[in-house]
Coordinates of C-alpha atoms and ligand atoms in Angstrom, one line a residue:
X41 CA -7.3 7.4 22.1
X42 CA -6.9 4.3 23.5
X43 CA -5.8 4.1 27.5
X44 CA -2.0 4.5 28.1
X45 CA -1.8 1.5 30.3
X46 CA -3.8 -0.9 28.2
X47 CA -2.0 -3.5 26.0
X48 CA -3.0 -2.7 21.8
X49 CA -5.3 -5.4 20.5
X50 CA -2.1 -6.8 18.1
X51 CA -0.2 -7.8 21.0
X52 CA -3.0 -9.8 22.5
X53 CA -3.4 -11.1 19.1
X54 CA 0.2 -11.7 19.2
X55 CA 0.2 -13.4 22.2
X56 CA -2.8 -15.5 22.3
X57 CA -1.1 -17.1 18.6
X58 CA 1.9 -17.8 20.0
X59 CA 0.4 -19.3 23.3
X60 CA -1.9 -21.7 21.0
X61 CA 0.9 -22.7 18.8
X62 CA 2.7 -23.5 21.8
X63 CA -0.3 -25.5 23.0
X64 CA -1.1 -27.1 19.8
X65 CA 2.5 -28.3 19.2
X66 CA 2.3 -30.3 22.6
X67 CA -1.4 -31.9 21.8
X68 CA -0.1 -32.9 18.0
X69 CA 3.8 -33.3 17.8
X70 CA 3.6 -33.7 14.0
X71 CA 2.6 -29.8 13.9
X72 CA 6.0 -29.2 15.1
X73 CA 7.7 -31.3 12.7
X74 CA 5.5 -29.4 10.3
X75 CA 7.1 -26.1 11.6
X76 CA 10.5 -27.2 11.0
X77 CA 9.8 -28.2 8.0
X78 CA 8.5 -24.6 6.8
X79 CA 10.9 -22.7 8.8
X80 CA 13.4 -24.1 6.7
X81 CA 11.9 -24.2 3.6
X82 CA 11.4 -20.6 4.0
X83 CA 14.7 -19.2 4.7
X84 CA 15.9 -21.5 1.3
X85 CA 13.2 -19.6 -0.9
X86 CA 14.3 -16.2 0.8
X87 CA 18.1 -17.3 0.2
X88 CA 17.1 -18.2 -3.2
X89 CA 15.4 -14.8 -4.4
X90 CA 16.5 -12.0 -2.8
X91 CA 14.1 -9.9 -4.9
X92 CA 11.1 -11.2 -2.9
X93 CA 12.9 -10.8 0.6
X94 CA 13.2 -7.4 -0.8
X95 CA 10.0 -6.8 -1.9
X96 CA 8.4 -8.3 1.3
X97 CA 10.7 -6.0 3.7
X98 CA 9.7 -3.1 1.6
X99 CA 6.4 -3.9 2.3
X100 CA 6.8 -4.4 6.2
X101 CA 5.4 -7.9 5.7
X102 CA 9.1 -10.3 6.2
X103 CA 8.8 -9.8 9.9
X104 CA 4.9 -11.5 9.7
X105 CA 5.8 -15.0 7.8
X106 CA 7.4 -16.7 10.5
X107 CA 4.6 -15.9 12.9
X108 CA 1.4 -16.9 10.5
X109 CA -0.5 -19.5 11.1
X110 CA -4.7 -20.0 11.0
X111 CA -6.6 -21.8 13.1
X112 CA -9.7 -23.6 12.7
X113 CA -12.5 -24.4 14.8
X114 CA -16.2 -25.8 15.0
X115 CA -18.8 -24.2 17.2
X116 CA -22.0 -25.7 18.6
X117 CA -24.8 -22.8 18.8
X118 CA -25.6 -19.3 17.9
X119 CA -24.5 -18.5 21.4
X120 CA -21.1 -20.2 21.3
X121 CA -20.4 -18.1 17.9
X122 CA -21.7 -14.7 19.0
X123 CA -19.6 -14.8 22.5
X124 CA -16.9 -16.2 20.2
X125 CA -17.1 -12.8 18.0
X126 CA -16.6 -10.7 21.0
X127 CA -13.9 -12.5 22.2
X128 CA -11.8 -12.5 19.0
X129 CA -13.0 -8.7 18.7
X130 CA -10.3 -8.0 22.0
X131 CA -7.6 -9.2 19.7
X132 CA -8.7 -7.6 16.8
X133 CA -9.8 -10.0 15.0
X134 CA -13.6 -9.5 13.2
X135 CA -15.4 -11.9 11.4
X136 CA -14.7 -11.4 7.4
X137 CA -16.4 -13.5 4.5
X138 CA -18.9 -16.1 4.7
X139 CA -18.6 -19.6 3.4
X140 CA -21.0 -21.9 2.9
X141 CA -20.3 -25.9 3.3
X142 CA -23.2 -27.3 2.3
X143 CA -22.6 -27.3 -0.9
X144 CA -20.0 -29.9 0.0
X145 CA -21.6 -32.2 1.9
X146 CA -20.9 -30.4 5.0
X147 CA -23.2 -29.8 7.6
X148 CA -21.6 -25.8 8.8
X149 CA -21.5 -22.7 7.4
X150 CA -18.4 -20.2 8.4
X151 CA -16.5 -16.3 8.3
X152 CA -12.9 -16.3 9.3
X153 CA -11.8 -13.9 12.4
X154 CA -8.8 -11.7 11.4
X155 CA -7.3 -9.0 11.7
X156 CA -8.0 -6.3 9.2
X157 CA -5.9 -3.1 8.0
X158 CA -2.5 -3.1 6.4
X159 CA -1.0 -2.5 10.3
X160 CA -2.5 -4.8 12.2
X161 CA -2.4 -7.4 9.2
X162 CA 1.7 -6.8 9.3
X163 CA 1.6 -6.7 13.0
X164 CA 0.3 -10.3 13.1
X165 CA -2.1 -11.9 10.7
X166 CA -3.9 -14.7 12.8
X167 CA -7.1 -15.6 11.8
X168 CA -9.1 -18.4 12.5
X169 CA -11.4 -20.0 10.3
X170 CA -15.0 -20.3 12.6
X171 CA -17.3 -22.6 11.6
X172 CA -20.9 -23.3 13.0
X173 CA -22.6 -26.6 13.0
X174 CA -25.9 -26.3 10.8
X175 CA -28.3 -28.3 13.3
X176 CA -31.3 -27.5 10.6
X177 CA -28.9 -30.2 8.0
X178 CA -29.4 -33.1 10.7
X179 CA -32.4 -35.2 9.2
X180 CA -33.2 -37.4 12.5
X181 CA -35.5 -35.5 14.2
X182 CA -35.0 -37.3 17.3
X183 CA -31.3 -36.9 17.1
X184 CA -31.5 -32.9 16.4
X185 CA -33.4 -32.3 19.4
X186 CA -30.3 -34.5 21.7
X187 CA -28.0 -32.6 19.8
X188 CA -29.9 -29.2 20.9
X189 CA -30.0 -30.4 24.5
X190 CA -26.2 -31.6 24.8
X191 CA -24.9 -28.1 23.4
X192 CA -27.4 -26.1 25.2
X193 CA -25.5 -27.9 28.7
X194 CA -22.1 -27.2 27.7
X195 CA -20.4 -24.2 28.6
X196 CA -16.9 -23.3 26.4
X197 CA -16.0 -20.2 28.2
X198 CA -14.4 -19.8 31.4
X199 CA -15.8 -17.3 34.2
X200 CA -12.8 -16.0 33.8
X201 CA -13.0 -15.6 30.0
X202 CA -16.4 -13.9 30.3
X203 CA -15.6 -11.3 33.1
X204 CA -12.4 -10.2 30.6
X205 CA -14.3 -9.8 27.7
X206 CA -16.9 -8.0 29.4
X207 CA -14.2 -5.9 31.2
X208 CA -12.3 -5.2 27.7
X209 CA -15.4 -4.2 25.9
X210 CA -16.6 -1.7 29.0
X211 CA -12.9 -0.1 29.2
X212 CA -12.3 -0.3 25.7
X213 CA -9.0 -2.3 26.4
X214 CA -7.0 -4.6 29.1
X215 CA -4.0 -3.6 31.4
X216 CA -1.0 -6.0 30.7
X217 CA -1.9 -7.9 33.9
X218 CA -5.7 -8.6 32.9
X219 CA -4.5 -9.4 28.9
X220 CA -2.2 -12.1 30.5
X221 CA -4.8 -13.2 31.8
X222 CA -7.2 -13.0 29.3
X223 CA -4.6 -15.1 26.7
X224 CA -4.7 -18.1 29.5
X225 CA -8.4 -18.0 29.9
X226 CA -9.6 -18.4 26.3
X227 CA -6.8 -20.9 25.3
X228 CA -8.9 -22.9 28.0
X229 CA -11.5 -23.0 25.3
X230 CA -9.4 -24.3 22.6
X231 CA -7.7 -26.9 24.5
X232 CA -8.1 -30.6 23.7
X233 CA -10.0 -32.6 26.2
X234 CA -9.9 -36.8 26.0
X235 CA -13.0 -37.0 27.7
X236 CA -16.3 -37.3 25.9
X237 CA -19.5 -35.3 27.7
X238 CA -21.4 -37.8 25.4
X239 CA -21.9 -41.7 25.9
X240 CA -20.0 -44.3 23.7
X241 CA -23.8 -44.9 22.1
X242 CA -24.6 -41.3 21.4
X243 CA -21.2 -40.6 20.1
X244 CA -21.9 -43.6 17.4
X245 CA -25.0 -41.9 16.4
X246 CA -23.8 -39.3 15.9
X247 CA -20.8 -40.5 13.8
X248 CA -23.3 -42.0 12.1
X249 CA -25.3 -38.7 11.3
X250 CA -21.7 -37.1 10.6
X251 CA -18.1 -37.1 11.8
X252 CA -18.3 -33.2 11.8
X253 CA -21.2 -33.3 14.0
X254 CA -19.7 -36.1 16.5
X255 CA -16.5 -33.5 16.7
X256 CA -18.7 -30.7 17.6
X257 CA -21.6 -32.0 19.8
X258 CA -19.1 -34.6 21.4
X259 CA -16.7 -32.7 23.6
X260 CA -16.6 -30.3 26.2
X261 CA -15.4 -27.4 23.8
X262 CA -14.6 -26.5 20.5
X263 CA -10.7 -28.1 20.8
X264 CA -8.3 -26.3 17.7
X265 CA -8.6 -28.6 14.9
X266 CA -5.3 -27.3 12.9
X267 CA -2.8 -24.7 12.6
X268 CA -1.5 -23.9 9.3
X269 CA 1.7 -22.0 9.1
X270 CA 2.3 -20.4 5.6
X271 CA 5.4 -21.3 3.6
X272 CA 6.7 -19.3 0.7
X273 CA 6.8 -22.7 -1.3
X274 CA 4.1 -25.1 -0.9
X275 CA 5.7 -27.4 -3.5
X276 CA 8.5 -28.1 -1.8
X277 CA 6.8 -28.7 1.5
X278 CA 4.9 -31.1 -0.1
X279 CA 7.4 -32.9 -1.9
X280 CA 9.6 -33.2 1.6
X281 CA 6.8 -34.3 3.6
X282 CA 7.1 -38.0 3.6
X283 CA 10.8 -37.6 4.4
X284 CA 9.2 -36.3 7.5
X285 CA 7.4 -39.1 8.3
X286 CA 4.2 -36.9 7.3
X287 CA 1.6 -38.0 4.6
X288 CA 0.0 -35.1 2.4
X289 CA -3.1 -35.7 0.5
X290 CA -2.8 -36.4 -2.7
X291 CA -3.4 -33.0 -4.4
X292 CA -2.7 -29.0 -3.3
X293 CA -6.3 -27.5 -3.5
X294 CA -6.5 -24.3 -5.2
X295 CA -4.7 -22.7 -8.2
X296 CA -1.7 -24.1 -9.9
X297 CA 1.7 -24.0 -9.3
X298 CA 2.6 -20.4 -10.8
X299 CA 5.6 -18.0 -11.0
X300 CA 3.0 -15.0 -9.3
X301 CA 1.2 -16.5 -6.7
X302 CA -3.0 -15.9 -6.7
X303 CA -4.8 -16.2 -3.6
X304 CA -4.2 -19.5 -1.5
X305 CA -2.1 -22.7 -2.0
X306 CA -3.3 -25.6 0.5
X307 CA -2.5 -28.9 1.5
X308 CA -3.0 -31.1 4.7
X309 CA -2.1 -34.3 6.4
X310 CA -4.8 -36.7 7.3
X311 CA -6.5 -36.3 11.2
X312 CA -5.3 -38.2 14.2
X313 CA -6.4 -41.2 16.0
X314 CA -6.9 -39.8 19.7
X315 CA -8.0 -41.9 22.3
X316 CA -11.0 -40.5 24.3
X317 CA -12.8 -42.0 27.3
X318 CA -16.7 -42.3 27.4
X319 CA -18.8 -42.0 30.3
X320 CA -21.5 -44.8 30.7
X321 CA -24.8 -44.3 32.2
X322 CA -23.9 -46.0 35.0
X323 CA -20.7 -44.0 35.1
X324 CA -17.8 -45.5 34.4
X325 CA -15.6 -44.5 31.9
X326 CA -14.9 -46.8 28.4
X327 CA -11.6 -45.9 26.2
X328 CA -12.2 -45.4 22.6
X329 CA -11.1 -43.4 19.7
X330 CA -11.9 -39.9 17.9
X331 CA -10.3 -38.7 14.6
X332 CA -10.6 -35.1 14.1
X333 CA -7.3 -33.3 14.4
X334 CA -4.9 -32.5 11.4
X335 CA -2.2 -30.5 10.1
X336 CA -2.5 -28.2 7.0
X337 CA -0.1 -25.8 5.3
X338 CA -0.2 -23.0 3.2
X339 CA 0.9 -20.8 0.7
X340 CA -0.4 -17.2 0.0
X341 CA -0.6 -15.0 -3.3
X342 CA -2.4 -12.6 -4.5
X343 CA -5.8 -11.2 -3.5
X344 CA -8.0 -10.8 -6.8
X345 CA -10.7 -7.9 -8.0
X346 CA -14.5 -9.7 -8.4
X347 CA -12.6 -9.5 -11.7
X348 CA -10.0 -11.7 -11.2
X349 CA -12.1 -13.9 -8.2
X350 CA -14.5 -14.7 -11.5
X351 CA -12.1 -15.9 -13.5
X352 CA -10.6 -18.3 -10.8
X353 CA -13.7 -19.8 -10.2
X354 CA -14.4 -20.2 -13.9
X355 CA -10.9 -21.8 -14.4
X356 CA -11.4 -24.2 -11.3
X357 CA -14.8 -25.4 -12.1
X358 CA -13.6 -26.3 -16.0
X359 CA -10.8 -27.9 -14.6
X360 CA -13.4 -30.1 -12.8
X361 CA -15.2 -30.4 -15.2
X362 CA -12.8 -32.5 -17.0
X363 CA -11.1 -34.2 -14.0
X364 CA -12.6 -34.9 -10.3
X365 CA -9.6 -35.0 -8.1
X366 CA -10.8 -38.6 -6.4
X367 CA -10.5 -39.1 -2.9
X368 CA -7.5 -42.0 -3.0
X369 CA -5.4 -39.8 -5.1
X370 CA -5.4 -41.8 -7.9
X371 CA -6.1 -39.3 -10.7
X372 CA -3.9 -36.9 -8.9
X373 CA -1.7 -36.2 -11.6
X374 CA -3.8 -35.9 -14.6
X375 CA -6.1 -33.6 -12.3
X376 CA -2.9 -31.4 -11.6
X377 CA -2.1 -31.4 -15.4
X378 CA -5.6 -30.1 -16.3
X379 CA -5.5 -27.6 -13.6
X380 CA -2.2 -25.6 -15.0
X381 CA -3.5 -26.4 -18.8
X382 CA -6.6 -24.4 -18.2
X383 CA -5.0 -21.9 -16.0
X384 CA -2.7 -20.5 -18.7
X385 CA -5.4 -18.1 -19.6
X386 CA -4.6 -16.7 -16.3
X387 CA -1.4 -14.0 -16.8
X388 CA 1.2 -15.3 -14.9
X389 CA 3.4 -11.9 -14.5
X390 CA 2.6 -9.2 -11.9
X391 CA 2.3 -6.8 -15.1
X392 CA 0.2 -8.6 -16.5
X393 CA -2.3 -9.3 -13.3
X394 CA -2.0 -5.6 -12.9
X395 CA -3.0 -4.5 -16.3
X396 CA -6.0 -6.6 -16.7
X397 CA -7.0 -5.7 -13.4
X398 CA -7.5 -9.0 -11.8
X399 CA -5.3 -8.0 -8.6
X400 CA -5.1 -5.8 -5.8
X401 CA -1.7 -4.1 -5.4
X402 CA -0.3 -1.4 -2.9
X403 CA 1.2 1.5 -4.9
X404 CA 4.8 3.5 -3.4
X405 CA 6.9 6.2 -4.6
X406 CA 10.0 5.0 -6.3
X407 CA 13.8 7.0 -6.2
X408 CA 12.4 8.6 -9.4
X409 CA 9.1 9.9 -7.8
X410 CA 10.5 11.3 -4.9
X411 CA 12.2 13.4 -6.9
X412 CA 9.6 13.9 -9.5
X413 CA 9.0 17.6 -10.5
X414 CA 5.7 17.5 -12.5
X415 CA 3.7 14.0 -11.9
X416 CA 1.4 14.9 -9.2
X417 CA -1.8 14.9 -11.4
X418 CA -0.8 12.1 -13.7
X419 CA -2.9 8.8 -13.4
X420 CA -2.0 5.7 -11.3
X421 CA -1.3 4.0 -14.7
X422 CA 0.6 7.2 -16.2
X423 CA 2.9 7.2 -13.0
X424 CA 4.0 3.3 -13.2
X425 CA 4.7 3.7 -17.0
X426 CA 6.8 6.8 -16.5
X427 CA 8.8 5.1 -13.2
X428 CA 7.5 7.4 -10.4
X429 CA 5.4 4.6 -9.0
X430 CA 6.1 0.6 -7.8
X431 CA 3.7 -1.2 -7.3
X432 CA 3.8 -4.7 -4.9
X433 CA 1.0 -7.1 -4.9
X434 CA -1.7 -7.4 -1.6
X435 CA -1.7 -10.5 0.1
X436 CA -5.0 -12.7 0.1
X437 CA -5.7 -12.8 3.9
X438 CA -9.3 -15.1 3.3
X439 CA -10.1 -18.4 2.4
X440 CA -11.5 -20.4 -0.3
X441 CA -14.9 -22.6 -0.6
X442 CA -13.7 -25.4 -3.0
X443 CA -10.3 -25.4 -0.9
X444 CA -11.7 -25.6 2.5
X445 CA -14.5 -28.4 1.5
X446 CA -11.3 -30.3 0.8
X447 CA -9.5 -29.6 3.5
X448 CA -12.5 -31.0 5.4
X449 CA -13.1 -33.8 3.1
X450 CA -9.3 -34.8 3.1
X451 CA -9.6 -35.2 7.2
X452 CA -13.6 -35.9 7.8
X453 CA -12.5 -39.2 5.7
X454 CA -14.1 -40.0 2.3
X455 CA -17.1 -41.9 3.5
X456 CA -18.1 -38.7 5.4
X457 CA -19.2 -36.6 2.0
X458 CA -23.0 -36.4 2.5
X459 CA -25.9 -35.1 -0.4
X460 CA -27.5 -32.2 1.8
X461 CA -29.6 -29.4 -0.5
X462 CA -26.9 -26.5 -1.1
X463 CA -28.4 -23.9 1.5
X464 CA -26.4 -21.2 1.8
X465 CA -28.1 -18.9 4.2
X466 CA -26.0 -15.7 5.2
X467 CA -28.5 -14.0 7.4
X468 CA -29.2 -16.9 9.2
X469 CA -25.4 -16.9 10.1
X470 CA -25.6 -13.0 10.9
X471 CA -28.0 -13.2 13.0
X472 CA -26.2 -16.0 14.9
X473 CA -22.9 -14.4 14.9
X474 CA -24.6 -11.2 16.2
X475 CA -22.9 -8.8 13.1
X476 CA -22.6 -8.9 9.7
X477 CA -19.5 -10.3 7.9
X478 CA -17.1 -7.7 6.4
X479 CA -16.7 -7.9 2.5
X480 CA -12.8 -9.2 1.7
X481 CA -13.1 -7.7 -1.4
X482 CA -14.2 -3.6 -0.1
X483 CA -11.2 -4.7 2.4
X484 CA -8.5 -5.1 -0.3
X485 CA -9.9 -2.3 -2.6
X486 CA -9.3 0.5 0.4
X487 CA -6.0 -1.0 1.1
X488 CA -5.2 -0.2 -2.6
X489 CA -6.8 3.1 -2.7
X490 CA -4.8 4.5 0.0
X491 CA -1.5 3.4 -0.8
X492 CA -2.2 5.6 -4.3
X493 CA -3.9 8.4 -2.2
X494 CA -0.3 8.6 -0.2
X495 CA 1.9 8.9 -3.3
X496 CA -0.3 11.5 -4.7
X497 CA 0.2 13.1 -1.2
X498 CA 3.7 13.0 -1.3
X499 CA 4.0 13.9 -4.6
X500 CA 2.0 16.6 -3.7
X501 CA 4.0 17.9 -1.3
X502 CA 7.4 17.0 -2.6
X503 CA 6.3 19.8 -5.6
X504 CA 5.0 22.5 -2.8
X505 CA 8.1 22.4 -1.2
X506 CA 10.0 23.4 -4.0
Ligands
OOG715 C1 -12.0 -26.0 8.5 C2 -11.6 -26.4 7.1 C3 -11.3 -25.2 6.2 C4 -9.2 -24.0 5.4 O1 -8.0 -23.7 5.7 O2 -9.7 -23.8 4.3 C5 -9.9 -24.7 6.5 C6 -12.2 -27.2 9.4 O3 -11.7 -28.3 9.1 O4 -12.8 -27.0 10.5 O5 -9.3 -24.8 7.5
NI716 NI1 -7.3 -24.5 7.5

């Protein structure tokens, strides 16, 4: 058991969000308005439907929604991402999935830190989606070996953040006063800094080699990139965010528009201009400019079996087959046309997502099974025919590939799309990272299995005690 005085792992998670939002909303004021702008559109959808505010309060999960958000960030070196791990490990958060960017014209590969467990998850879901440059991508020779010795000088943790880690992990916790602290050190790490540890010529090279690998190599620390927060109808943001002052990109990656939400809905605003400074050799400092920064929201359904994952991807890459979404947005609607034409093969009732076993759900008694008499040994399947059993779908907590090489694309700017060979490389990032990723999909499948494992237990016990 876990010390009486130390602070649970949630609320640092807890805290740590709400310091960074805080943070981010003062370093990119158009996240705020973005904020408002969910906020709002939230409480309409809830007013709207009362059956899903009852179905999420049922499932704990109401409280969450306002709080949600993921982060992103880009890290430098295998040493950067393994500290990183540790850190987010004292907010329980551990590294899930892998994605691999290459295929995009990326130069990173990535897992996202979260939370994991139906508890925690409803406690507060902030992940953040960790990506780490792939130095092996950058051609120039000459360059890759800079690049090496820049990172390999920088240091993106505090003393403070280290000694707190290392304390958390030897006492297997923090006291309020030391979590405090802990929150304030590592938000150091994620903090924006307008001055370049690069000169105005190496930061053109290495534009030129990449954006993605001017962002990483360029600054002092990984700064946040974005904060999503997670709206319950990503059309309607959308459709209000020029009203706002706020310009989306030209299409939502991921599935359609449906009336049961799959996995995850996307959409983003394209990055800042932010003036930086530039040290010269001699040492004075030059202003100049550094786009990077965005905002993104998101909308949540869903999490599928392999099953249903399989028959996503096969949708999405038919869809593309036909239509490319283009950069400017000017196929936009005939992509988003081919995108809910092909996805009518995909059932669109909870039912029906159930039946064909596409989606992971969380099974509960109903006001007929706890006062069933004889249902204890009937099947999962037997027990929502016959009433005894509701079932509410799991929310996808993870990302998506195609989605996130957008999002990149959509702020890296369209120029920035590079040919590198797809090399997806898993271990390599392991070994980096110091662990191995979780598998989302073992995640969901226990999640499911023992919500039916309590209703079998209850039923179980409802018919001994009579
Ligand atoms: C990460 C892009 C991916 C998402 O939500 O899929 C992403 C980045 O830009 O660093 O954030
Ligand atoms: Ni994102």
């Amino acid at each position: 058991m876990q010390h009486p005085v130390f602070v649970s792992s949630d609320d640092i998670r807890s805290d740590f969000s709400a310091a960074m939002s805080d943070m981010y909303r003062n370093e990119v004021p158009a996240y705020g308005t973005l904020m408002e702008l969910v906020a709002g559109v939230n409480a309409e959808v809830l007013d709207a439907t009362p059956a899903l505010r009852q179905r999420l309060k049922a499932t704990d999960s109401l409280e969450r929604i306002s709080q949600e958000r993921h982060g992103a960030i880009r890290l430098g070196t295998p040493a950067e991402l393994s500290m990183m791990r540790r850190v987010f490990a004292v907010m329980g958060m551990h590294p899930v999935g892998y994605y691999d960017l290459s295929t995009a014209g990326v130069p990173v590969h990535a897992t996202a830190f979260r939370p994991v467990g139906t508890q925690a998850l409803n406690h507060n879901p902030f992940r953040v989606f960790t990506s780490l440059l792939r130095i092996d991508l950058i051609g120039d020779e000459a360059l890759r070996s800079e690049v090496e010795g820049v990172l390999a000088a920088r240091r993106i943790f505090t003393d403070g953040a280290v000694e707190l880690t290392e304390k958390a992990e030897q006492q297997d916790g923090l006291n309020r006063h030391d979590a405090k602290r802990f929150v304030t050190e590592i938000l150091e790490t994620f903090r924006w800094h307008d001055q370049a540890c690069v000169t105005v010529d190496m930061y053109q090279r290495l534009h030129r080699q990449h954006r993605l690998v001017a962002d990483v190599v360029s600054f002092k620390g990984p700064h946040i990139n974005h904060l999503t927060p997670r709206t319950l109808d990503i059309d309607a943001v959308q459709s209000a965010m020029p009203a706002r002052g706020i310009e989306p990109k030209a299409v939502v990656e991921g599935p359609p528009t449906r009336r049961c939400p799959i996995l995850l809905r996307q959409t983003s605003f394209k990055a800042l201009d932010e003036p930086v400074s530039f040290k010269s050799d001699a040492g004075a400092w030059t202003t100049g400019s550094h786009t990077a920064r965005f905002g993104e929201v998101e909308q949540r359904g869903v999490a599928l079996t392999p099953k249903g994952r399989a028959l996503y991807d096969r949708l999405l890459e038919t869809t593309r087959k036909f239509v490319r979404p283009a950069a400017d947005g000017s196929n936009a609607v005939s992509y988003v046309e081919a995108l809910s034409q092909t996805f009518q093969s995909f059932p669109d009732t909870w039912d029906g997502i159930r039946a064909a076993g596409l989606g992971y759900f969380t099974y509960s008694l109903t006001e007929r099974g706890r006062e069933a008499d004889r249902a204890s040994n009937k099947d999962i399947d037997q027990l929502v025919a016959e009433g005894f059993v509701s079932f509410a779908p799991i929310v996808y907590e993870d990302f998506l590939p195609v989605s996130a090489a957008g999002i990149f694309q959509s702020n890296l700017g369209d120029e920035a799309a590079q040919d590198f060979v797809a090399s997806p490389n898993q271990r390599r990032f392991e070994t980096a990272l110091g662990a191995g990723v979780l598998d989302e999909f073992e995640h969901y499948a226990v999640m499911e299995q023992a919500s039916i494992e309590d209703c079998r237990r209850s039923l179980r016990n409802l018919q001994a005690a009579e």
